[in-house]
Every structure is written in structure tokens, then in C-alpha cells.
């Protein structure tokens, strides 16, 4: 593209903004992409813009506004769009804002009590303008591809509201940790260096996966939906099981103070379709012949989308992040392993050992991309790993779900084979896992000593006394419930692996024995 063509494209964009202002729009959000060397030379440049738009539109969910996209183009300057507000009837609190989003959708452009007509301190006094800009900055900073998004807020009488206006930190360089505009002014990096940084980021996060809600990218069929159904069943049945020491259940919130059973149901509803999408990732990946590292990139991108959905409906409470990671890998692996000519799952079509092996390969690829070596991902998990060697759910997945295969799944099969119902079989599975899982949810909050000297012995004593199969075992499990709830001990890692064990059982067997569904829990008899 020539320089004159790029200038003409940018002029046309400004004319569109001016037109919208003239029609009474109080402010507009412009969406573009930062791609050094020209957007046309990058794969999926338009998908990047879709990813940006979806993230922005979701961020406004619950704020009292719906955003419209009246203008979108891929011109000489690259992909570009303009979003404008449309009034909704109700106003609710968005999950991530520190206060309710006080956007004024009926603000008058260029004058009146709701307008902003200078570039000085008055911007800081406009809570709606500040909160919109802070929301856009959060997306640019936190979205996996946010470094490539160019999100601006334009207000009549001001133009673009910059980070500087609001005292926010400037953007960092794609290559180094320096301020981006400083590197650009100095010419610190070549276009080739910047382009490599962009392509490295695109290798880690597949932007096509972020476009799936726009009707592009991944397609869910009957088979992937069936795989997703088994994953969702495991997630819901684990949450419904009781007693479940320290965990959320229909009976109580266990060791939690920030969530309850209804929070779990809302979160489960928000992410449930994600498991079918992840299974479709595996199905399409196998069909298209892509390698596992490339599949892992797509899986990570889809996982991020549904993690954001979870946080949106729970107002920022993490109910399922660990499970979404592990069970999501199970769903993707199951899809990847299904024979190409299979139209429906049948008992024995998928083996837990084969799924676990593929989970290991996907998880190892993800962890290596993030860290360069297998290990934990978050800062807290890294500190815990350095102090105690515990690797958490990522380590379990990277090793091929050894605890699930050696403890969780055998316990579930044992209880079902003895004629126990679904609830009690899952309780036995949970206690069997609590007895051996290196649960970072416990160790991170209460210390490794609590895990090894209190939690493990309590669960092992219950198992030694007969678990759910004897009155003494059931008595000790109820004692665990009382103690864990009181001391806020939350075996979240074991709960996640219980859900995984249940899902693997359903994927292998197709369903539960009929008598297991009809049984009344021994804890209620």
C-alpha cells in the first residue's frame, strides 16, 4: 500500500467518527490492530480485530449498555472498526469494575452538563469517561493478544482520551519492557524484530479461536457436543456430591466465603459450551493434520475466552479456572482421539489412558511455551513449586493425570461396581483423591504441613475405616466435612480431579449403571 493510500484510509476513518458525533453519539470506541510492517502481511489480521471487538463488547455486559458496530473495514491502513453505545433498560454492576460502571449513554456531544470540552483535569472528573478508558486499558494489558489491540476512546471536543489524561501507565514495547513510544521514537527495534515478536505471540494464541463466537473458526458437531456433555456432567455431578469436605455443595459453601452452590451453577452454565468447543478443536485438529503444539495454542485461546465468561457471570470470582484447564484438555484430547469415521460415541471408543497420554502432550506443550520448562504458571504456584516441589494441576496434566488413573478412576469404578449410587461413588472418589493429591489449593493457603499432616491423614483414616462402605468410614468423612468447613480448608485440586475422573468414566462407559442413578445416598438413609 502506498503512503497516500494509507493517509486516505485514515482520513476516511476520521470522517466516519465525525459523522457519528454529528448524529449525537456521546463517544465512540475505535478498534484497530498494532502490526508493524502492515496488517496485510500478517495471517489472521482481521481475526485479531474480531477478538478485540468480542473482548470489548463482553466487557460492557451488565454495564447498562450494549455496543453496536456500525462501521468496520479492512482498508489500506489495516482492519478497523468503530463501536458506539446503545441504551439498555437496566443497569447492573460489571464483574471487574471496582465500582458500578457509571456510563452516561445520553451524554450530549460538544456541550451540556454531561459533556467534556477540554483536555485538562476535567477528564478525570468524568467517571464514565475514566471507567470506559480504564476498561479498554485492562483489555490491552490483560488479554493474551491485547498487546496487538489498538483501542481508543474518542469524545467530542477532545478527540482521543489518552492514558496520560488519566494518569495511567503507558503501553510497553512488544520486544522489551521499555515504554513503547520511547522505543518507537528512538528506533530501538527493527521492523523485523517487532514482526518476530508479533508472530511469536500469534504462535502462542491462535486468534481464529477468539473469533468463534462471531460465527467463524471452530464448528461444534454432534460428536464434539457429546464429548462436551460428558465433561459438563463430571463438573456438575462433582459440585452436587455431598459430603464434600471444605467444598461448595447444595448443602453449604464449605471452606469458601466468596461463593456458593448458585455461584457454581451460574459459572458452570457460562462455561459449559466451552467443553464442546474444545472437543471440536481436537476433532478439527486431527482432521486438518495440525500438530499438537498448534492444537495447544488453539486450546489455550478457547480456554481464555471461557475463563473470561466465568469471571463475567461470577463478578470476578474464580470458581472453575483449574477445572477449565484440566477438563478442557480432556475434552480436546478426546476430540483429537476419536476416529475420523465415528459419528457417535460408543462404550470403549475412548480409553482413559489414551486420553491422559494426549493430555500430557498438550499440557507439556502449553507449559513449555509459557515457561520454557514443565512447571507451574502463576506467581503463587511458582513460589509454592520452589518451596515444596508441588506443581498443581499443570503438573498433573503434564504427567498424564497419574493421580486420576491410579486413585480417582479406580475408586469411582470400585464404588459403582459394589452397587453404590452416583453421589456416594463420587464421595468415595473425592476422599480417595484427597488422601494423595498434592493439592496446591490447600498448600498455597494453609501450608504444605497442613496438607501432609492434617488433610492426608484424615482422608487416609476414613479410607482405612472403610470409606463410604462402613458406618465408621462415613462418620470420619462427616468429621472431615465439619473440620474442613470450620478451618476453611478447600481441597479444590482434589475436587477438580474428581470431576475429571467422572468425565473419563462417562467417556469410556457411555453412562452410569442404571442402578447407580436410582440409588439413594447412604448419607441420607
PDB file of C-alpha atoms in Angstrom, residues 117-391:
ATOM      1  CA  UNK A 117     -14.787  20.201  26.306  1.00  0.00           C
ATOM      2  CA  UNK A 118     -11.127  20.346  27.299  1.00  0.00           C
ATOM      3  CA  UNK A 119      -8.126  18.072  27.658  1.00  0.00           C
ATOM      4  CA  UNK A 120      -7.198  19.042  31.190  1.00  0.00           C
ATOM      5  CA  UNK A 121      -8.221  17.874  34.639  1.00  0.00           C
ATOM      6  CA  UNK A 122     -11.941  17.750  33.837  1.00  0.00           C
ATOM      7  CA  UNK A 123     -11.485  14.372  32.174  1.00  0.00           C
ATOM      8  CA  UNK A 124     -10.540  12.871  35.496  1.00  0.00           C
ATOM      9  CA  UNK A 125     -13.786  14.202  36.946  1.00  0.00           C
ATOM     10  CA  UNK A 126     -15.864  12.364  34.367  1.00  0.00           C
ATOM     11  CA  UNK A 127     -16.315   8.970  35.993  1.00  0.00           C
ATOM     12  CA  UNK A 128     -17.915   7.483  32.885  1.00  0.00           C
ATOM     13  CA  UNK A 129     -15.037   8.505  30.619  1.00  0.00           C
ATOM     14  CA  UNK A 130     -12.453   7.302  33.120  1.00  0.00           C
ATOM     15  CA  UNK A 131     -14.115   3.924  33.592  1.00  0.00           C
ATOM     16  CA  UNK A 132     -14.533   3.306  29.866  1.00  0.00           C
ATOM     17  CA  UNK A 133     -10.889   4.154  29.226  1.00  0.00           C
ATOM     18  CA  UNK A 134      -9.730   2.023  32.159  1.00  0.00           C
ATOM     19  CA  UNK A 135     -11.789  -0.868  30.788  1.00  0.00           C
ATOM     20  CA  UNK A 136     -10.081  -0.559  27.393  1.00  0.00           C
ATOM     21  CA  UNK A 137      -6.663  -0.361  29.033  1.00  0.00           C
ATOM     22  CA  UNK A 138      -7.412  -3.522  31.044  1.00  0.00           C
ATOM     23  CA  UNK A 139      -8.195  -5.356  27.818  1.00  0.00           C
ATOM     24  CA  UNK A 140      -4.990  -4.136  26.175  1.00  0.00           C
ATOM     25  CA  UNK A 141      -2.970  -5.178  29.220  1.00  0.00           C
ATOM     26  CA  UNK A 142      -4.638  -8.472  30.194  1.00  0.00           C
ATOM     27  CA  UNK A 143      -5.960 -10.098  27.033  1.00  0.00           C
ATOM     28  CA  UNK A 144      -3.423 -12.609  25.668  1.00  0.00           C
ATOM     29  CA  UNK A 145      -3.437 -10.713  22.366  1.00  0.00           C
ATOM     30  CA  UNK A 146      -4.074  -7.305  23.925  1.00  0.00           C
ATOM     31  CA  UNK A 147      -0.584  -6.056  23.035  1.00  0.00           C
ATOM     32  CA  UNK A 148      -1.735  -6.167  19.425  1.00  0.00           C
ATOM     33  CA  UNK A 149      -5.038  -4.338  20.022  1.00  0.00           C
ATOM     34  CA  UNK A 150      -5.352  -0.593  19.487  1.00  0.00           C
ATOM     35  CA  UNK A 151      -8.420   0.537  21.448  1.00  0.00           C
ATOM     36  CA  UNK A 152      -9.188   4.250  21.679  1.00  0.00           C
ATOM     37  CA  UNK A 153     -11.966   6.271  23.271  1.00  0.00           C
ATOM     38  CA  UNK A 154     -12.904   9.421  21.341  1.00  0.00           C
ATOM     39  CA  UNK A 155     -15.076  12.142  22.865  1.00  0.00           C
ATOM     40  CA  UNK A 156     -16.490  15.205  21.056  1.00  0.00           C
ATOM     41  CA  UNK A 157     -14.472  18.286  21.904  1.00  0.00           C
ATOM     42  CA  UNK A 158     -11.478  16.195  22.985  1.00  0.00           C
ATOM     43  CA  UNK A 159     -10.699  13.550  20.418  1.00  0.00           C
ATOM     44  CA  UNK A 160      -8.777  10.521  21.712  1.00  0.00           C
ATOM     45  CA  UNK A 161      -8.658  10.181  25.509  1.00  0.00           C
ATOM     46  CA  UNK A 162      -5.093   9.107  26.207  1.00  0.00           C
ATOM     47  CA  UNK A 163      -3.671   7.141  29.091  1.00  0.00           C
ATOM     48  CA  UNK A 164      -1.749  10.263  30.062  1.00  0.00           C
ATOM     49  CA  UNK A 165      -5.014  12.182  30.546  1.00  0.00           C
ATOM     50  CA  UNK A 166      -5.974   9.767  33.312  1.00  0.00           C
ATOM     51  CA  UNK A 167      -2.547   9.130  34.798  1.00  0.00           C
ATOM     52  CA  UNK A 168      -2.444   5.537  33.556  1.00  0.00           C
ATOM     53  CA  UNK A 169       0.751   3.644  32.753  1.00  0.00           C
ATOM     54  CA  UNK A 170       1.889   3.899  29.123  1.00  0.00           C
ATOM     55  CA  UNK A 171       1.993   0.823  26.911  1.00  0.00           C
ATOM     56  CA  UNK A 172       5.103  -1.329  26.945  1.00  0.00           C
ATOM     57  CA  UNK A 173       7.164  -2.231  23.915  1.00  0.00           C
ATOM     58  CA  UNK A 174       6.407  -5.555  22.220  1.00  0.00           C
ATOM     59  CA  UNK A 175      10.078  -6.543  22.331  1.00  0.00           C
ATOM     60  CA  UNK A 176      11.409  -5.105  25.585  1.00  0.00           C
ATOM     61  CA  UNK A 177       9.982  -3.640  28.798  1.00  0.00           C
ATOM     62  CA  UNK A 178      10.599  -0.038  27.787  1.00  0.00           C
ATOM     63  CA  UNK A 179       7.756   2.412  27.124  1.00  0.00           C
ATOM     64  CA  UNK A 180       6.516   1.714  23.598  1.00  0.00           C
ATOM     65  CA  UNK A 181       6.537   5.283  22.294  1.00  0.00           C
ATOM     66  CA  UNK A 182      10.088   5.780  23.605  1.00  0.00           C
ATOM     67  CA  UNK A 183      11.327   2.765  21.639  1.00  0.00           C
ATOM     68  CA  UNK A 184       9.409   3.942  18.588  1.00  0.00           C
ATOM     69  CA  UNK A 185      10.868   7.461  18.813  1.00  0.00           C
ATOM     70  CA  UNK A 186      14.418   6.140  19.199  1.00  0.00           C
ATOM     71  CA  UNK A 187      14.020   3.476  16.549  1.00  0.00           C
ATOM     72  CA  UNK A 188      15.295   0.925  19.070  1.00  0.00           C
ATOM     73  CA  UNK A 189      13.987  -2.128  17.230  1.00  0.00           C
ATOM     74  CA  UNK A 190      13.887  -3.019  13.574  1.00  0.00           C
ATOM     75  CA  UNK A 191      10.649  -3.926  11.819  1.00  0.00           C
ATOM     76  CA  UNK A 192      11.963  -7.496  11.608  1.00  0.00           C
ATOM     77  CA  UNK A 193      12.397  -7.654  15.403  1.00  0.00           C
ATOM     78  CA  UNK A 194       8.912  -6.285  16.001  1.00  0.00           C
ATOM     79  CA  UNK A 195       7.417  -8.606  13.416  1.00  0.00           C
ATOM     80  CA  UNK A 196       9.076 -11.612  15.063  1.00  0.00           C
ATOM     81  CA  UNK A 197       7.617 -10.590  18.437  1.00  0.00           C
ATOM     82  CA  UNK A 198       4.144 -10.393  16.880  1.00  0.00           C
ATOM     83  CA  UNK A 199       4.453 -13.763  15.141  1.00  0.00           C
ATOM     84  CA  UNK A 200       5.731 -15.370  18.361  1.00  0.00           C
ATOM     85  CA  UNK A 201       2.615 -14.102  20.135  1.00  0.00           C
ATOM     86  CA  UNK A 202       0.359 -15.380  17.358  1.00  0.00           C
ATOM     87  CA  UNK A 203       2.063 -18.768  17.628  1.00  0.00           C
ATOM     88  CA  UNK A 204       1.059 -18.947  21.294  1.00  0.00           C
ATOM     89  CA  UNK A 205      -2.511 -17.689  20.889  1.00  0.00           C
ATOM     90  CA  UNK A 206      -4.482 -18.560  17.782  1.00  0.00           C
ATOM     91  CA  UNK A 207      -6.680 -15.525  17.014  1.00  0.00           C
ATOM     92  CA  UNK A 208      -9.092 -17.667  14.997  1.00  0.00           C
ATOM     93  CA  UNK A 209     -10.165 -19.345  18.230  1.00  0.00           C
ATOM     94  CA  UNK A 210     -11.196 -15.960  19.649  1.00  0.00           C
ATOM     95  CA  UNK A 211     -13.417 -15.432  16.611  1.00  0.00           C
ATOM     96  CA  UNK A 212     -15.556 -18.499  17.245  1.00  0.00           C
ATOM     97  CA  UNK A 213     -18.445 -16.542  18.770  1.00  0.00           C
ATOM     98  CA  UNK A 214     -18.675 -14.423  15.650  1.00  0.00           C
ATOM     99  CA  UNK A 215     -19.609 -17.476  13.624  1.00  0.00           C
ATOM    100  CA  UNK A 216     -16.078 -18.086  12.382  1.00  0.00           C
ATOM    101  CA  UNK A 217     -13.448 -20.640  13.248  1.00  0.00           C
ATOM    102  CA  UNK A 218     -14.388 -23.713  15.266  1.00  0.00           C
ATOM    103  CA  UNK A 219     -17.570 -25.663  14.480  1.00  0.00           C
ATOM    104  CA  UNK A 220     -19.310 -27.835  17.068  1.00  0.00           C
ATOM    105  CA  UNK A 221     -20.963 -31.003  15.722  1.00  0.00           C
ATOM    106  CA  UNK A 222     -22.941 -33.796  17.383  1.00  0.00           C
ATOM    107  CA  UNK A 223     -19.824 -35.750  18.333  1.00  0.00           C
ATOM    108  CA  UNK A 224     -17.996 -32.839  19.951  1.00  0.00           C
ATOM    109  CA  UNK A 225     -21.224 -31.874  21.708  1.00  0.00           C
ATOM    110  CA  UNK A 226     -21.439 -35.388  23.151  1.00  0.00           C
ATOM    111  CA  UNK A 227     -17.876 -35.179  24.431  1.00  0.00           C
ATOM    112  CA  UNK A 228     -18.667 -31.794  25.943  1.00  0.00           C
ATOM    113  CA  UNK A 229     -21.768 -33.265  27.573  1.00  0.00           C
ATOM    114  CA  UNK A 230     -19.646 -35.844  29.433  1.00  0.00           C
ATOM    115  CA  UNK A 231     -17.271 -33.146  30.621  1.00  0.00           C
ATOM    116  CA  UNK A 232     -20.115 -30.944  31.855  1.00  0.00           C
ATOM    117  CA  UNK A 233     -21.701 -33.928  33.626  1.00  0.00           C
ATOM    118  CA  UNK A 234     -18.488 -34.541  35.554  1.00  0.00           C
ATOM    119  CA  UNK A 235     -18.290 -30.868  36.532  1.00  0.00           C
ATOM    120  CA  UNK A 236     -21.901 -30.666  37.730  1.00  0.00           C
ATOM    121  CA  UNK A 237     -22.015 -34.028  39.492  1.00  0.00           C
ATOM    122  CA  UNK A 238     -18.868 -33.283  41.465  1.00  0.00           C
ATOM    123  CA  UNK A 239     -20.349 -29.985  42.678  1.00  0.00           C
ATOM    124  CA  UNK A 240     -23.611 -31.705  43.610  1.00  0.00           C
ATOM    125  CA  UNK A 241     -21.990 -34.525  45.616  1.00  0.00           C
ATOM    126  CA  UNK A 242     -22.186 -34.428  49.432  1.00  0.00           C
ATOM    127  CA  UNK A 243     -20.490 -34.735  51.850  1.00  0.00           C
ATOM    128  CA  UNK A 244     -17.609 -32.913  50.216  1.00  0.00           C
ATOM    129  CA  UNK A 245     -15.250 -31.660  52.935  1.00  0.00           C
ATOM    130  CA  UNK A 246     -14.397 -27.987  52.528  1.00  0.00           C
ATOM    131  CA  UNK A 247     -16.118 -27.715  49.143  1.00  0.00           C
ATOM    132  CA  UNK A 248     -19.171 -25.951  47.766  1.00  0.00           C
ATOM    133  CA  UNK A 249     -22.224 -28.225  47.574  1.00  0.00           C
ATOM    134  CA  UNK A 250     -26.022 -27.898  47.649  1.00  0.00           C
ATOM    135  CA  UNK A 251     -25.726 -28.190  51.449  1.00  0.00           C
ATOM    136  CA  UNK A 252     -23.308 -25.298  52.013  1.00  0.00           C
ATOM    137  CA  UNK A 253     -20.293 -23.288  50.886  1.00  0.00           C
ATOM    138  CA  UNK A 254     -17.710 -25.475  52.623  1.00  0.00           C
ATOM    139  CA  UNK A 255     -14.499 -23.560  53.237  1.00  0.00           C
ATOM    140  CA  UNK A 256     -15.442 -20.725  50.884  1.00  0.00           C
ATOM    141  CA  UNK A 257     -16.639 -17.253  51.793  1.00  0.00           C
ATOM    142  CA  UNK A 258     -16.803 -15.802  48.271  1.00  0.00           C
ATOM    143  CA  UNK A 259     -19.036 -18.339  46.503  1.00  0.00           C
ATOM    144  CA  UNK A 260     -21.892 -20.772  46.986  1.00  0.00           C
ATOM    145  CA  UNK A 261     -23.668 -23.504  45.041  1.00  0.00           C
ATOM    146  CA  UNK A 262     -25.604 -20.992  42.952  1.00  0.00           C
ATOM    147  CA  UNK A 263     -22.340 -19.262  42.021  1.00  0.00           C
ATOM    148  CA  UNK A 264     -21.108 -22.635  40.814  1.00  0.00           C
ATOM    149  CA  UNK A 265     -24.246 -23.235  38.770  1.00  0.00           C
ATOM    150  CA  UNK A 266     -24.016 -19.827  37.119  1.00  0.00           C
ATOM    151  CA  UNK A 267     -20.346 -20.351  36.348  1.00  0.00           C
ATOM    152  CA  UNK A 268     -20.998 -23.865  35.034  1.00  0.00           C
ATOM    153  CA  UNK A 269     -23.683 -22.521  32.720  1.00  0.00           C
ATOM    154  CA  UNK A 270     -21.318 -19.885  31.366  1.00  0.00           C
ATOM    155  CA  UNK A 271     -18.506 -22.297  30.525  1.00  0.00           C
ATOM    156  CA  UNK A 272     -20.468 -25.434  29.644  1.00  0.00           C
ATOM    157  CA  UNK A 273     -20.412 -24.889  25.877  1.00  0.00           C
ATOM    158  CA  UNK A 274     -16.640 -24.393  26.091  1.00  0.00           C
ATOM    159  CA  UNK A 275     -16.030 -28.100  26.533  1.00  0.00           C
ATOM    160  CA  UNK A 276     -17.851 -28.895  23.290  1.00  0.00           C
ATOM    161  CA  UNK A 277     -15.840 -26.178  21.543  1.00  0.00           C
ATOM    162  CA  UNK A 278     -12.609 -27.636  22.942  1.00  0.00           C
ATOM    163  CA  UNK A 279     -13.635 -31.102  21.780  1.00  0.00           C
ATOM    164  CA  UNK A 280     -14.285 -29.581  18.350  1.00  0.00           C
ATOM    165  CA  UNK A 281     -10.768 -28.113  18.457  1.00  0.00           C
ATOM    166  CA  UNK A 282      -9.431 -31.634  18.852  1.00  0.00           C
ATOM    167  CA  UNK A 283     -11.680 -33.063  16.154  1.00  0.00           C
ATOM    168  CA  UNK A 284     -10.769 -30.379  13.640  1.00  0.00           C
ATOM    169  CA  UNK A 285      -7.110 -30.513  14.585  1.00  0.00           C
ATOM    170  CA  UNK A 286      -6.934 -34.233  13.875  1.00  0.00           C
ATOM    171  CA  UNK A 287      -8.903 -33.844  10.659  1.00  0.00           C
ATOM    172  CA  UNK A 288      -6.717 -30.978   9.425  1.00  0.00           C
ATOM    173  CA  UNK A 289      -3.488 -32.721  10.419  1.00  0.00           C
ATOM    174  CA  UNK A 290      -2.199 -29.951  12.683  1.00  0.00           C
ATOM    175  CA  UNK A 291       0.452 -30.877  15.230  1.00  0.00           C
ATOM    176  CA  UNK A 292      -0.152 -30.886  18.967  1.00  0.00           C
ATOM    177  CA  UNK A 293       1.731 -27.633  19.723  1.00  0.00           C
ATOM    178  CA  UNK A 294      -0.538 -25.833  17.231  1.00  0.00           C
ATOM    179  CA  UNK A 295      -3.582 -27.503  18.756  1.00  0.00           C
ATOM    180  CA  UNK A 296      -2.378 -26.473  22.208  1.00  0.00           C
ATOM    181  CA  UNK A 297      -2.274 -22.846  21.051  1.00  0.00           C
ATOM    182  CA  UNK A 298      -5.881 -23.011  19.901  1.00  0.00           C
ATOM    183  CA  UNK A 299      -6.953 -24.788  23.090  1.00  0.00           C
ATOM    184  CA  UNK A 300      -5.331 -22.096  25.226  1.00  0.00           C
ATOM    185  CA  UNK A 301      -7.123 -19.343  23.293  1.00  0.00           C
ATOM    186  CA  UNK A 302     -10.520 -21.002  23.661  1.00  0.00           C
ATOM    187  CA  UNK A 303      -9.838 -21.628  27.340  1.00  0.00           C
ATOM    188  CA  UNK A 304      -9.142 -17.946  27.862  1.00  0.00           C
ATOM    189  CA  UNK A 305     -12.455 -16.994  26.228  1.00  0.00           C
ATOM    190  CA  UNK A 306     -14.428 -19.191  28.606  1.00  0.00           C
ATOM    191  CA  UNK A 307     -12.362 -18.153  31.605  1.00  0.00           C
ATOM    192  CA  UNK A 308     -13.490 -14.605  30.883  1.00  0.00           C
ATOM    193  CA  UNK A 309     -17.080 -15.821  30.628  1.00  0.00           C
ATOM    194  CA  UNK A 310     -16.716 -17.433  34.047  1.00  0.00           C
ATOM    195  CA  UNK A 311     -15.376 -14.234  35.607  1.00  0.00           C
ATOM    196  CA  UNK A 312     -18.101 -12.185  33.964  1.00  0.00           C
ATOM    197  CA  UNK A 313     -21.004 -14.117  35.476  1.00  0.00           C
ATOM    198  CA  UNK A 314     -19.370 -14.565  38.901  1.00  0.00           C
ATOM    199  CA  UNK A 315     -18.290 -10.913  39.179  1.00  0.00           C
ATOM    200  CA  UNK A 316     -14.627 -11.885  39.259  1.00  0.00           C
ATOM    201  CA  UNK A 317     -14.801 -14.968  41.496  1.00  0.00           C
ATOM    202  CA  UNK A 318     -12.640 -17.875  40.321  1.00  0.00           C
ATOM    203  CA  UNK A 319     -14.895 -20.911  40.538  1.00  0.00           C
ATOM    204  CA  UNK A 320     -13.577 -23.127  37.744  1.00  0.00           C
ATOM    205  CA  UNK A 321     -10.242 -21.894  36.406  1.00  0.00           C
ATOM    206  CA  UNK A 322      -8.280 -25.012  37.377  1.00  0.00           C
ATOM    207  CA  UNK A 323     -11.015 -27.344  36.192  1.00  0.00           C
ATOM    208  CA  UNK A 324     -11.391 -25.476  32.920  1.00  0.00           C
ATOM    209  CA  UNK A 325      -7.696 -26.092  32.293  1.00  0.00           C
ATOM    210  CA  UNK A 326      -7.608 -29.805  33.124  1.00  0.00           C
ATOM    211  CA  UNK A 327     -11.060 -30.866  31.968  1.00  0.00           C
ATOM    212  CA  UNK A 328     -10.690 -28.668  28.894  1.00  0.00           C
ATOM    213  CA  UNK A 329      -7.573 -30.602  27.943  1.00  0.00           C
ATOM    214  CA  UNK A 330      -9.501 -33.841  28.466  1.00  0.00           C
ATOM    215  CA  UNK A 331     -12.263 -32.659  26.107  1.00  0.00           C
ATOM    216  CA  UNK A 332      -9.780 -31.524  23.455  1.00  0.00           C
ATOM    217  CA  UNK A 333      -7.829 -34.775  23.758  1.00  0.00           C
ATOM    218  CA  UNK A 334     -10.981 -36.867  23.463  1.00  0.00           C
ATOM    219  CA  UNK A 335     -11.927 -35.000  20.307  1.00  0.00           C
ATOM    220  CA  UNK A 336      -8.453 -35.481  18.904  1.00  0.00           C
ATOM    221  CA  UNK A 337      -8.562 -39.241  19.533  1.00  0.00           C
ATOM    222  CA  UNK A 338     -11.973 -40.005  18.063  1.00  0.00           C
ATOM    223  CA  UNK A 339     -11.701 -41.970  14.833  1.00  0.00           C
ATOM    224  CA  UNK A 340     -12.488 -39.797  11.765  1.00  0.00           C
ATOM    225  CA  UNK A 341     -15.399 -42.001  10.657  1.00  0.00           C
ATOM    226  CA  UNK A 342     -17.066 -42.030  14.101  1.00  0.00           C
ATOM    227  CA  UNK A 343     -20.498 -40.388  14.277  1.00  0.00           C
ATOM    228  CA  UNK A 344     -21.376 -41.172  17.905  1.00  0.00           C
ATOM    229  CA  UNK A 345     -19.548 -42.333  20.989  1.00  0.00           C
ATOM    230  CA  UNK A 346     -19.958 -45.952  21.997  1.00  0.00           C
ATOM    231  CA  UNK A 347     -18.623 -47.740  25.104  1.00  0.00           C
ATOM    232  CA  UNK A 348     -14.932 -48.383  24.678  1.00  0.00           C
ATOM    233  CA  UNK A 349     -14.422 -45.885  21.851  1.00  0.00           C
ATOM    234  CA  UNK A 350     -12.271 -43.746  24.129  1.00  0.00           C
ATOM    235  CA  UNK A 351      -9.830 -45.136  26.687  1.00  0.00           C
ATOM    236  CA  UNK A 352      -8.900 -43.022  29.728  1.00  0.00           C
ATOM    237  CA  UNK A 353      -5.222 -43.998  29.342  1.00  0.00           C
ATOM    238  CA  UNK A 354      -5.160 -42.758  25.742  1.00  0.00           C
ATOM    239  CA  UNK A 355      -6.887 -39.514  26.679  1.00  0.00           C
ATOM    240  CA  UNK A 356      -4.443 -38.994  29.561  1.00  0.00           C
ATOM    241  CA  UNK A 357      -1.480 -39.533  27.236  1.00  0.00           C
ATOM    242  CA  UNK A 358      -2.748 -36.873  24.840  1.00  0.00           C
ATOM    243  CA  UNK A 359      -3.493 -34.545  27.756  1.00  0.00           C
ATOM    244  CA  UNK A 360       0.144 -34.948  28.775  1.00  0.00           C
ATOM    245  CA  UNK A 361       1.404 -33.985  25.340  1.00  0.00           C
ATOM    246  CA  UNK A 362      -0.900 -30.959  25.090  1.00  0.00           C
ATOM    247  CA  UNK A 363      -0.181 -29.768  28.629  1.00  0.00           C
ATOM    248  CA  UNK A 364       3.576 -30.184  28.201  1.00  0.00           C
ATOM    249  CA  UNK A 365       3.418 -28.092  25.062  1.00  0.00           C
ATOM    250  CA  UNK A 366       1.429 -25.360  26.816  1.00  0.00           C
ATOM    251  CA  UNK A 367       3.701 -25.232  29.839  1.00  0.00           C
ATOM    252  CA  UNK A 368       6.861 -25.208  27.751  1.00  0.00           C
ATOM    253  CA  UNK A 369       5.523 -22.359  25.619  1.00  0.00           C
ATOM    254  CA  UNK A 370       4.795 -20.358  28.756  1.00  0.00           C
ATOM    255  CA  UNK A 371       7.813 -21.142  30.888  1.00  0.00           C
ATOM    256  CA  UNK A 372      10.393 -22.964  28.830  1.00  0.00           C
ATOM    257  CA  UNK A 373      10.164 -25.913  31.206  1.00  0.00           C
ATOM    258  CA  UNK A 374       7.405 -28.003  32.757  1.00  0.00           C
ATOM    259  CA  UNK A 375       6.149 -26.450  35.949  1.00  0.00           C
ATOM    260  CA  UNK A 376       3.533 -24.122  37.429  1.00  0.00           C
ATOM    261  CA  UNK A 377       2.286 -20.967  35.715  1.00  0.00           C
ATOM    262  CA  UNK A 378       1.122 -18.368  38.253  1.00  0.00           C
ATOM    263  CA  UNK A 379       3.452 -16.435  40.529  1.00  0.00           C
ATOM    264  CA  UNK A 380       1.968 -18.066  43.626  1.00  0.00           C
ATOM    265  CA  UNK A 381       2.262 -21.504  42.042  1.00  0.00           C
ATOM    266  CA  UNK A 382       5.897 -20.804  41.153  1.00  0.00           C
ATOM    267  CA  UNK A 383       6.703 -19.825  44.732  1.00  0.00           C
ATOM    268  CA  UNK A 384       4.989 -22.952  46.003  1.00  0.00           C
ATOM    269  CA  UNK A 385       6.882 -25.069  43.494  1.00  0.00           C
ATOM    270  CA  UNK A 386      10.208 -23.550  44.532  1.00  0.00           C
ATOM    271  CA  UNK A 387       9.427 -24.085  48.213  1.00  0.00           C
ATOM    272  CA  UNK A 388       7.919 -27.569  48.101  1.00  0.00           C
ATOM    273  CA  UNK A 389       8.112 -29.004  44.601  1.00  0.00           C
ATOM    274  CA  UNK A 390       4.302 -29.049  44.173  1.00  0.00           C
ATOM    275  CA  UNK A 391       3.267 -28.434  40.559  1.00  0.00           C
TER     276      UNK A 391
END
